[in-house]
XYZ file of N, CA and C in Angstrom:
291
model
N 2.721 16.946 3.929
C 1.924 16.196 3.003
C 0.450 16.399 3.315
N -0.358 16.497 2.270
C -1.802 16.647 2.448
C -2.375 15.404 3.085
N -3.458 15.586 3.809
C -4.155 14.476 4.439
C -5.070 13.820 3.419
N -5.034 12.497 3.353
C -5.972 11.739 2.525
C -6.838 10.912 3.454
N -8.117 10.898 3.184
C -9.043 10.094 3.984
C -9.700 9.093 3.036
N -9.211 7.848 3.024
C -9.779 6.854 2.128
C -11.215 6.499 2.543
N -12.001 6.113 1.579
C -13.385 5.737 1.832
C -13.520 4.220 1.930
N -14.532 3.783 2.643
C -14.918 2.375 2.779
C -13.732 1.517 3.199
N -13.411 0.462 2.438
C -12.336 -0.452 2.829
C -11.041 -0.163 2.074
N -10.873 1.055 1.648
C -9.671 1.409 0.916
C -8.534 1.794 1.865
N -7.311 1.587 1.377
C -6.104 1.804 2.177
C -5.117 2.611 1.333
N -4.438 3.570 1.937
C -3.381 4.354 1.277
C -2.046 3.739 1.688
N -1.216 3.388 0.688
C 0.061 2.727 0.950
C 1.187 3.485 0.256
N 2.290 3.635 0.962
C 3.508 4.208 0.372
C 4.464 3.044 0.130
N 4.876 2.880 -1.133
C 5.821 1.808 -1.461
C 7.130 2.009 -0.717
N 7.705 0.912 -0.255
C 9.018 0.962 0.398
C 10.091 0.829 -0.672
N 11.200 1.524 -0.490
C 12.305 1.455 -1.454
C 12.843 0.054 -1.511
N 13.129 -0.386 -2.726
C 13.679 -1.725 -2.936
C 15.200 -1.654 -2.987
N 15.825 -2.763 -2.672
C 17.291 -2.834 -2.729
C 17.767 -2.510 -4.135
N 18.845 -1.734 -4.249
C 19.380 -1.401 -5.567
C 20.625 -2.232 -5.880
N 20.945 -3.186 -4.999
C 22.061 -4.092 -5.246
C 21.547 -5.529 -5.218
N 22.116 -6.354 -6.071
C 21.760 -7.768 -6.066
C 22.511 -8.475 -4.935
N 22.184 -9.747 -4.722
C 22.843 -10.510 -3.665
C 24.349 -10.604 -3.898
N 24.766 -10.583 -5.162
C 26.194 -10.674 -5.465
C 26.899 -9.314 -5.464
N 26.140 -8.221 -5.183
C 26.740 -6.899 -5.086
C 26.643 -6.049 -6.329
N 25.981 -6.552 -7.380
C 25.819 -5.749 -8.593
C 24.762 -4.674 -8.380
N 25.014 -3.485 -8.881
C 24.054 -2.385 -8.764
C 22.994 -2.544 -9.858
N 21.717 -2.505 -9.447
C 20.610 -2.656 -10.390
C 20.122 -1.249 -10.755
N 20.152 -0.869 -12.041
C 19.661 0.454 -12.422
C 18.149 0.538 -12.225
N 17.654 1.755 -11.988
C 16.224 1.949 -11.732
C 15.364 1.462 -12.892
N 15.865 1.571 -14.112
C 15.077 1.156 -15.271
C 14.895 -0.350 -15.332
N 15.790 -1.108 -14.720
C 15.696 -2.580 -14.725
C 15.056 -3.117 -13.457
N 14.936 -2.310 -12.435
C 14.377 -2.770 -11.164
C 12.870 -2.943 -11.260
N 12.370 -3.956 -10.572
C 10.929 -4.198 -10.540
C 10.299 -3.280 -9.503
N 8.978 -3.084 -9.640
C 8.263 -2.292 -8.650
C 8.296 -3.012 -7.309
N 8.508 -2.290 -6.220
C 8.466 -2.935 -4.918
C 7.064 -3.478 -4.632
N 7.003 -4.622 -3.947
C 5.727 -5.212 -3.602
C 5.468 -5.132 -2.104
N 6.181 -4.231 -1.431
C 5.995 -3.989 -0.007
C 5.729 -2.510 0.199
N 4.985 -2.195 1.243
C 4.713 -0.806 1.538
C 4.274 -0.613 2.963
N 4.128 0.654 3.322
C 3.684 1.024 4.655
C 2.303 1.659 4.539
N 1.390 1.220 5.396
C 0.034 1.764 5.406
C 0.073 3.173 5.982
N -0.389 4.151 5.189
C -0.378 5.553 5.603
C -1.724 5.997 6.161
N -2.819 5.420 5.642
C -4.169 5.788 6.084
C -5.125 4.650 5.742
N -6.180 4.501 6.524
C -7.196 3.465 6.270
C -8.575 4.100 6.308
N -9.492 3.493 5.568
C -10.885 3.935 5.599
C -11.611 3.336 6.787
N -12.880 3.700 6.965
C -13.658 3.228 8.109
C -14.078 1.771 8.002
N -14.003 1.168 6.825
C -14.412 -0.224 6.629
C -15.685 -0.345 5.837
N -15.970 -1.563 5.392
C -17.186 -1.852 4.643
C -18.378 -1.921 5.590
N -19.541 -1.843 5.012
C -20.776 -2.052 5.771
C -21.318 -3.440 5.432
N -21.821 -4.140 6.437
C -22.447 -5.430 6.154
C -23.900 -5.220 5.742
N -24.644 -6.313 5.539
C -26.041 -6.224 5.077
C -26.950 -5.471 6.034
N -26.579 -5.437 7.324
C -27.407 -4.768 8.321
C -26.961 -3.326 8.563
N -25.911 -2.883 7.865
C -25.445 -1.506 7.993
C -24.353 -1.290 9.016
N -23.907 -2.365 9.688
C -22.844 -2.253 10.686
C -21.487 -2.234 9.991
N -20.573 -1.437 10.500
C -19.222 -1.360 9.913
C -18.408 -2.609 10.230
N -17.661 -3.060 9.245
C -16.725 -4.169 9.432
C -15.338 -3.541 9.453
N -14.670 -3.598 10.594
C -13.364 -2.953 10.773
C -12.310 -3.623 9.899
N -11.304 -2.854 9.495
C -10.204 -3.385 8.701
C -9.211 -4.132 9.582
N -8.504 -5.106 8.989
C -7.501 -5.868 9.730
C -6.151 -5.181 9.780
N -5.918 -4.214 8.885
C -4.637 -3.499 8.887
C -4.796 -2.184 9.633
N -3.674 -1.634 10.085
C -3.698 -0.340 10.775
C -2.585 0.529 10.237
N -2.666 1.807 10.484
C -1.644 2.763 10.035
C -0.289 2.349 10.626
N 0.733 2.330 9.767
C 2.079 1.950 10.197
C 2.431 0.522 9.888
N 1.450 -0.341 9.556
C 1.737 -1.733 9.210
C 2.555 -1.800 7.922
N 3.492 -2.738 7.866
C 4.221 -3.038 6.619
C 3.493 -4.198 5.968
N 3.118 -4.042 4.704
C 2.278 -5.031 4.047
C 2.884 -5.489 2.725
N 2.436 -6.669 2.264
C 2.779 -7.205 0.954
C 1.554 -7.124 0.056
N 1.767 -6.774 -1.207
C 0.673 -6.679 -2.159
C 1.198 -7.045 -3.535
N 0.302 -7.308 -4.479
C 0.699 -7.642 -5.845
C 1.395 -6.460 -6.517
N 2.321 -6.745 -7.410
C 3.095 -5.692 -8.077
C 2.219 -4.692 -8.818
N 1.080 -5.128 -9.326
C 0.211 -4.241 -10.111
C -1.101 -3.932 -9.376
N -1.112 -4.094 -8.066
C -2.315 -3.811 -7.278
C -2.488 -2.317 -7.071
N -3.724 -1.905 -6.929
C -4.039 -0.536 -6.550
C -3.923 0.473 -7.669
N -4.321 1.690 -7.337
C -4.284 2.834 -8.234
C -3.209 3.778 -7.734
N -2.288 4.128 -8.604
C -1.190 5.021 -8.231
C -1.659 6.467 -8.290
N -1.360 7.242 -7.234
C -1.669 8.674 -7.204
C -0.429 9.419 -6.707
N -0.290 10.671 -7.128
C 0.843 11.483 -6.696
C 0.304 12.660 -5.891
N 0.709 12.756 -4.646
C 0.300 13.840 -3.739
C 1.551 14.510 -3.214
N 1.676 15.812 -3.434
C 2.833 16.585 -2.956
C 4.164 15.947 -3.375
N 4.219 15.379 -4.575
C 5.441 14.767 -5.061
C 5.690 13.350 -4.588
N 4.832 12.832 -3.695
C 4.968 11.459 -3.194
C 4.039 10.538 -3.968
N 4.571 9.418 -4.442
C 3.747 8.445 -5.137
C 3.140 7.484 -4.113
N 1.816 7.431 -4.090
C 1.093 6.582 -3.160
C 0.195 5.635 -3.926
N -0.221 4.559 -3.270
C -1.163 3.607 -3.855
C -2.455 3.641 -3.067
N -3.574 3.592 -3.783
C -4.868 3.459 -3.146
C -5.399 2.090 -3.574
N -5.666 1.225 -2.591
C -6.168 -0.108 -2.922
C -7.156 -0.582 -1.864
N -7.925 -1.581 -2.245
C -8.843 -2.192 -1.287
C -8.039 -3.090 -0.343
N -8.561 -3.254 0.852
C -7.875 -4.102 1.823
C -7.720 -5.532 1.290
N -8.686 -6.000 0.522
C -8.615 -7.375 0.002
C -7.449 -7.582 -0.971
N -6.873 -6.498 -1.512
C -5.710 -6.602 -2.402
C -4.411 -6.780 -1.637
N -4.441 -6.598 -0.323
C -3.255 -6.798 0.511
C -3.165 -8.281 0.841
N -1.982 -8.854 0.574
C -1.808 -10.296 0.775
C -1.391 -10.659 2.189
N -0.597 -9.828 2.858
C -0.097 -10.166 4.185
C 0.434 -8.923 4.881
N 0.492 -9.004 6.196
C 1.140 -7.978 7.024
C 2.472 -8.547 7.483
N 3.554 -7.785 7.309
C 4.881 -8.249 7.756
C 4.997 -8.015 9.260
N 5.281 -9.084 9.968
C 5.423 -9.018 11.434
C 6.881 -9.252 11.780
N 7.462 -8.337 12.575
C 8.894 -8.504 12.912
C 9.056 -8.960 14.328
């Protein structure tokens, strides 16, 4: 896969596959399934600059599993992989196991 280097406070996220079966065991077709709202952080930018020009580091890191809104970010396709580019502020939470 090509390397992407996000700018400022942007984050590259790969959506995680969603379950294709319901709790009762019914198979959900892809056309009826909702977009996953979880993903893995693939790359992060250097962070925003404050008023004095100092960088503000991001709270997420590469490899974090995160939650985001279903329609957050801009979808891009690189080497056949669908990725999301979004600002860190669009990420709602980091999943901690």
